[in-house]
PDB file of C-alpha atoms in Angstrom:
ATOM      1  CA  UNK U   1      92.902  91.080  98.545  1.00  0.00           C
ATOM      2  CA  UNK U   2      96.590  91.855  98.089  1.00  0.00           C
ATOM      3  CA  UNK U   3      97.291  94.948  96.027  1.00  0.00           C
ATOM      4  CA  UNK U   4     100.609  95.587  94.314  1.00  0.00           C
ATOM      5  CA  UNK U   5     101.914  98.792  92.744  1.00  0.00           C
ATOM      6  CA  UNK U   6     105.158  98.812  90.789  1.00  0.00           C
ATOM      7  CA  UNK U   7     107.403 101.801  90.154  1.00  0.00           C
ATOM      8  CA  UNK U   8     110.929 102.549  89.026  1.00  0.00           C
ATOM      9  CA  UNK U   9     110.902 101.482  85.413  1.00  0.00           C
ATOM     10  CA  UNK U  10     112.441 103.570  82.681  1.00  0.00           C
ATOM     11  CA  UNK U  11     114.988 103.708  79.911  1.00  0.00           C
ATOM     12  CA  UNK U  12     118.679 103.067  80.410  1.00  0.00           C
ATOM     13  CA  UNK U  13     121.695 102.249  78.309  1.00  0.00           C
ATOM     14  CA  UNK U  14     123.255  98.810  78.340  1.00  0.00           C
ATOM     15  CA  UNK U  15     125.447  98.361  81.378  1.00  0.00           C
ATOM     16  CA  UNK U  16     123.330 100.698  83.450  1.00  0.00           C
ATOM     17  CA  UNK U  17     121.197 100.069  86.509  1.00  0.00           C
ATOM     18  CA  UNK U  18     117.593 100.479  87.602  1.00  0.00           C
ATOM     19  CA  UNK U  19     115.776  99.691  90.819  1.00  0.00           C
ATOM     20  CA  UNK U  20     112.165  98.578  90.663  1.00  0.00           C
ATOM     21  CA  UNK U  21     109.888  98.887  93.687  1.00  0.00           C
ATOM     22  CA  UNK U  22     106.712  97.017  94.510  1.00  0.00           C
ATOM     23  CA  UNK U  23     104.431  98.430  97.208  1.00  0.00           C
ATOM     24  CA  UNK U  24     102.239  95.690  98.671  1.00  0.00           C
ATOM     25  CA  UNK U  25      99.139  96.038 100.817  1.00  0.00           C
ATOM     26  CA  UNK U  26      96.298  93.856 102.032  1.00  0.00           C
ATOM     27  CA  UNK U  27      98.354  90.954 103.360  1.00  0.00           C
ATOM     28  CA  UNK U  28      96.193  88.385 105.193  1.00  0.00           C
ATOM     29  CA  UNK U  29      98.831  85.741 105.935  1.00  0.00           C
ATOM     30  CA  UNK U  30     102.150  85.943 107.791  1.00  0.00           C
ATOM     31  CA  UNK U  31     104.230  85.275 104.677  1.00  0.00           C
ATOM     32  CA  UNK U  32     103.954  85.436 100.941  1.00  0.00           C
ATOM     33  CA  UNK U  33     106.034  84.610  97.931  1.00  0.00           C
ATOM     34  CA  UNK U  34     106.506  87.866  96.034  1.00  0.00           C
ATOM     35  CA  UNK U  35     108.074  87.750  92.629  1.00  0.00           C
ATOM     36  CA  UNK U  36     109.117  89.820  89.653  1.00  0.00           C
ATOM     37  CA  UNK U  37     108.104  88.632  86.222  1.00  0.00           C
ATOM     38  CA  UNK U  38     108.717  90.117  82.796  1.00  0.00           C
ATOM     39  CA  UNK U  39     107.027  89.848  79.455  1.00  0.00           C
ATOM     40  CA  UNK U  40     107.817  90.965  75.937  1.00  0.00           C
ATOM     41  CA  UNK U  41     104.947  91.180  73.429  1.00  0.00           C
ATOM     42  CA  UNK U  42     104.572  87.892  71.606  1.00  0.00           C
ATOM     43  CA  UNK U  43     106.574  85.924  74.170  1.00  0.00           C
ATOM     44  CA  UNK U  44     105.673  83.992  77.278  1.00  0.00           C
ATOM     45  CA  UNK U  45     105.930  85.661  80.648  1.00  0.00           C
ATOM     46  CA  UNK U  46     109.184  84.807  82.443  1.00  0.00           C
ATOM     47  CA  UNK U  47     109.813  84.560  86.153  1.00  0.00           C
ATOM     48  CA  UNK U  48     112.810  86.702  87.079  1.00  0.00           C
ATOM     49  CA  UNK U  49     113.162  86.663  90.867  1.00  0.00           C
ATOM     50  CA  UNK U  50     111.160  85.727  93.929  1.00  0.00           C
ATOM     51  CA  UNK U  51     111.429  86.309  97.666  1.00  0.00           C
ATOM     52  CA  UNK U  52     109.815  84.726 100.696  1.00  0.00           C
ATOM     53  CA  UNK U  53     108.652  87.742 102.694  1.00  0.00           C
ATOM     54  CA  UNK U  54     109.161  85.938 106.003  1.00  0.00           C
ATOM     55  CA  UNK U  55     112.604  84.380 105.621  1.00  0.00           C
ATOM     56  CA  UNK U  56     113.947  86.704 102.941  1.00  0.00           C
ATOM     57  CA  UNK U  57     115.136  83.747 100.899  1.00  0.00           C
ATOM     58  CA  UNK U  58     115.410  84.549  97.210  1.00  0.00           C
ATOM     59  CA  UNK U  59     115.605  82.682  93.931  1.00  0.00           C
ATOM     60  CA  UNK U  60     116.467  83.883  90.436  1.00  0.00           C
ATOM     61  CA  UNK U  61     116.226  82.769  86.861  1.00  0.00           C
ATOM     62  CA  UNK U  62     119.670  81.848  85.522  1.00  0.00           C
ATOM     63  CA  UNK U  63     119.796  84.746  83.049  1.00  0.00           C
ATOM     64  CA  UNK U  64     119.819  87.376  85.821  1.00  0.00           C
ATOM     65  CA  UNK U  65     121.894  85.653  88.499  1.00  0.00           C
ATOM     66  CA  UNK U  66     124.745  87.875  89.590  1.00  0.00           C
ATOM     67  CA  UNK U  67     123.125  90.961  88.042  1.00  0.00           C
ATOM     68  CA  UNK U  68     119.734  91.293  89.763  1.00  0.00           C
ATOM     69  CA  UNK U  69     119.042  91.319  93.492  1.00  0.00           C
ATOM     70  CA  UNK U  70     115.637  91.129  95.112  1.00  0.00           C
ATOM     71  CA  UNK U  71     115.106  92.438  98.631  1.00  0.00           C
ATOM     72  CA  UNK U  72     112.427  93.649 101.013  1.00  0.00           C
ATOM     73  CA  UNK U  73     112.213  96.430 103.544  1.00  0.00           C
ATOM     74  CA  UNK U  74     111.771  95.861 107.283  1.00  0.00           C
ATOM     75  CA  UNK U  75     107.999  96.127 107.039  1.00  0.00           C
ATOM     76  CA  UNK U  76     107.991  93.470 104.290  1.00  0.00           C
ATOM     77  CA  UNK U  77     105.533  95.608 102.335  1.00  0.00           C
ATOM     78  CA  UNK U  78     107.972  97.115  99.853  1.00  0.00           C
ATOM     79  CA  UNK U  79     109.883  94.763  97.627  1.00  0.00           C
ATOM     80  CA  UNK U  80     112.772  95.812  95.446  1.00  0.00           C
ATOM     81  CA  UNK U  81     114.505  94.497  92.355  1.00  0.00           C
ATOM     82  CA  UNK U  82     117.947  96.013  91.894  1.00  0.00           C
ATOM     83  CA  UNK U  83     119.007  95.474  88.306  1.00  0.00           C
ATOM     84  CA  UNK U  84     122.657  96.009  87.417  1.00  0.00           C
ATOM     85  CA  UNK U  85     124.636  95.417  84.230  1.00  0.00           C
ATOM     86  CA  UNK U  86     121.450  95.662  82.221  1.00  0.00           C
ATOM     87  CA  UNK U  87     121.350  94.196  78.738  1.00  0.00           C
ATOM     88  CA  UNK U  88     119.055  94.961  75.789  1.00  0.00           C
ATOM     89  CA  UNK U  89     117.489  91.522  76.270  1.00  0.00           C
ATOM     90  CA  UNK U  90     116.266  92.661  79.699  1.00  0.00           C
ATOM     91  CA  UNK U  91     113.863  95.014  77.938  1.00  0.00           C
ATOM     92  CA  UNK U  92     110.327  94.036  78.945  1.00  0.00           C
ATOM     93  CA  UNK U  93     107.295  94.968  80.985  1.00  0.00           C
ATOM     94  CA  UNK U  94     108.079  93.982  84.561  1.00  0.00           C
ATOM     95  CA  UNK U  95     105.300  92.839  86.884  1.00  0.00           C
ATOM     96  CA  UNK U  96     105.239  92.314  90.619  1.00  0.00           C
ATOM     97  CA  UNK U  97     103.145  89.381  91.826  1.00  0.00           C
ATOM     98  CA  UNK U  98     102.322  87.720  95.128  1.00  0.00           C
ATOM     99  CA  UNK U  99     100.976  84.414  96.341  1.00  0.00           C
ATOM    100  CA  UNK U 100     100.275  82.944  99.771  1.00  0.00           C
ATOM    101  CA  UNK U 101     101.169  79.385  98.674  1.00  0.00           C
ATOM    102  CA  UNK U 102     104.588  79.379 100.286  1.00  0.00           C
ATOM    103  CA  UNK U 103     104.477  75.664 101.130  1.00  0.00           C
ATOM    104  CA  UNK U 104     105.620  74.595  97.690  1.00  0.00           C
ATOM    105  CA  UNK U 105     108.729  76.756  97.953  1.00  0.00           C
ATOM    106  CA  UNK U 106     108.843  80.228  96.440  1.00  0.00           C
ATOM    107  CA  UNK U 107     111.466  79.206  93.885  1.00  0.00           C
ATOM    108  CA  UNK U 108     108.757  77.132  92.196  1.00  0.00           C
ATOM    109  CA  UNK U 109     107.181  80.302  90.850  1.00  0.00           C
ATOM    110  CA  UNK U 110     110.195  81.330  88.751  1.00  0.00           C
ATOM    111  CA  UNK U 111     110.599  77.979  87.076  1.00  0.00           C
ATOM    112  CA  UNK U 112     109.366  77.367  83.570  1.00  0.00           C
ATOM    113  CA  UNK U 113     105.819  76.017  83.539  1.00  0.00           C
ATOM    114  CA  UNK U 114     105.134  77.134  87.086  1.00  0.00           C
ATOM    115  CA  UNK U 115     101.601  78.022  88.192  1.00  0.00           C
ATOM    116  CA  UNK U 116     100.784  81.728  87.968  1.00  0.00           C
ATOM    117  CA  UNK U 117     100.790  83.755  91.157  1.00  0.00           C
ATOM    118  CA  UNK U 118      97.439  84.940  92.463  1.00  0.00           C
ATOM    119  CA  UNK U 119      97.892  88.698  92.772  1.00  0.00           C
ATOM    120  CA  UNK U 120      99.443  90.954  90.120  1.00  0.00           C
ATOM    121  CA  UNK U 121     100.400  94.581  89.704  1.00  0.00           C
ATOM    122  CA  UNK U 122      99.919  96.658  86.575  1.00  0.00           C
ATOM    123  CA  UNK U 123     103.529  96.506  85.467  1.00  0.00           C
ATOM    124  CA  UNK U 124     106.332  98.943  84.760  1.00  0.00           C
ATOM    125  CA  UNK U 125     108.289  99.179  81.514  1.00  0.00           C
ATOM    126  CA  UNK U 126     112.040  98.688  81.407  1.00  0.00           C
ATOM    127  CA  UNK U 127     113.850  99.567  78.192  1.00  0.00           C
ATOM    128  CA  UNK U 128     117.569  98.938  77.746  1.00  0.00           C
ATOM    129  CA  UNK U 129     119.222 100.397  74.670  1.00  0.00           C
ATOM    130  CA  UNK U 130     122.466  99.185  73.159  1.00  0.00           C
TER     131      UNK U 130
END
C-alpha cells in the first residue's frame, strides 16, 4: 500500500512561487507514475504534472507548462512541484497520487478523461490572490 503525504501549500500573491512536496512510502514496484492533481469545488479534478519515478520523465498540462516543474529526489520517495508565476486560477486543492501502471505512459494520467491513479494523498490547499 503506497502512502502519500503532501505539504507546502499556502497563500501567495499572483506572480509568486510555492513548492509542494509529496512524501511517498510503501513502494512495491521498481517504478511508479506519480502525479499532481488539483481540484476546485464544483469542478472536475485536473491533472497538472506527472513524473516517472524511474526515468524522471515528466509531463504537464498545457496551462502550467513553463511555470511548473515536477522533480524527485535521489531516493525517489519525495516528489516536488515547483510552482512559479502563480495565477489566481491556480487556486485549488492539490493532491499527490501514484500508480504502478507505468506501461501506458505516465503522461496518460494528466490527460482529460484519463483513468484515476490508485493511491492518493489528503491534499494541500494552494490559494493565489490577485
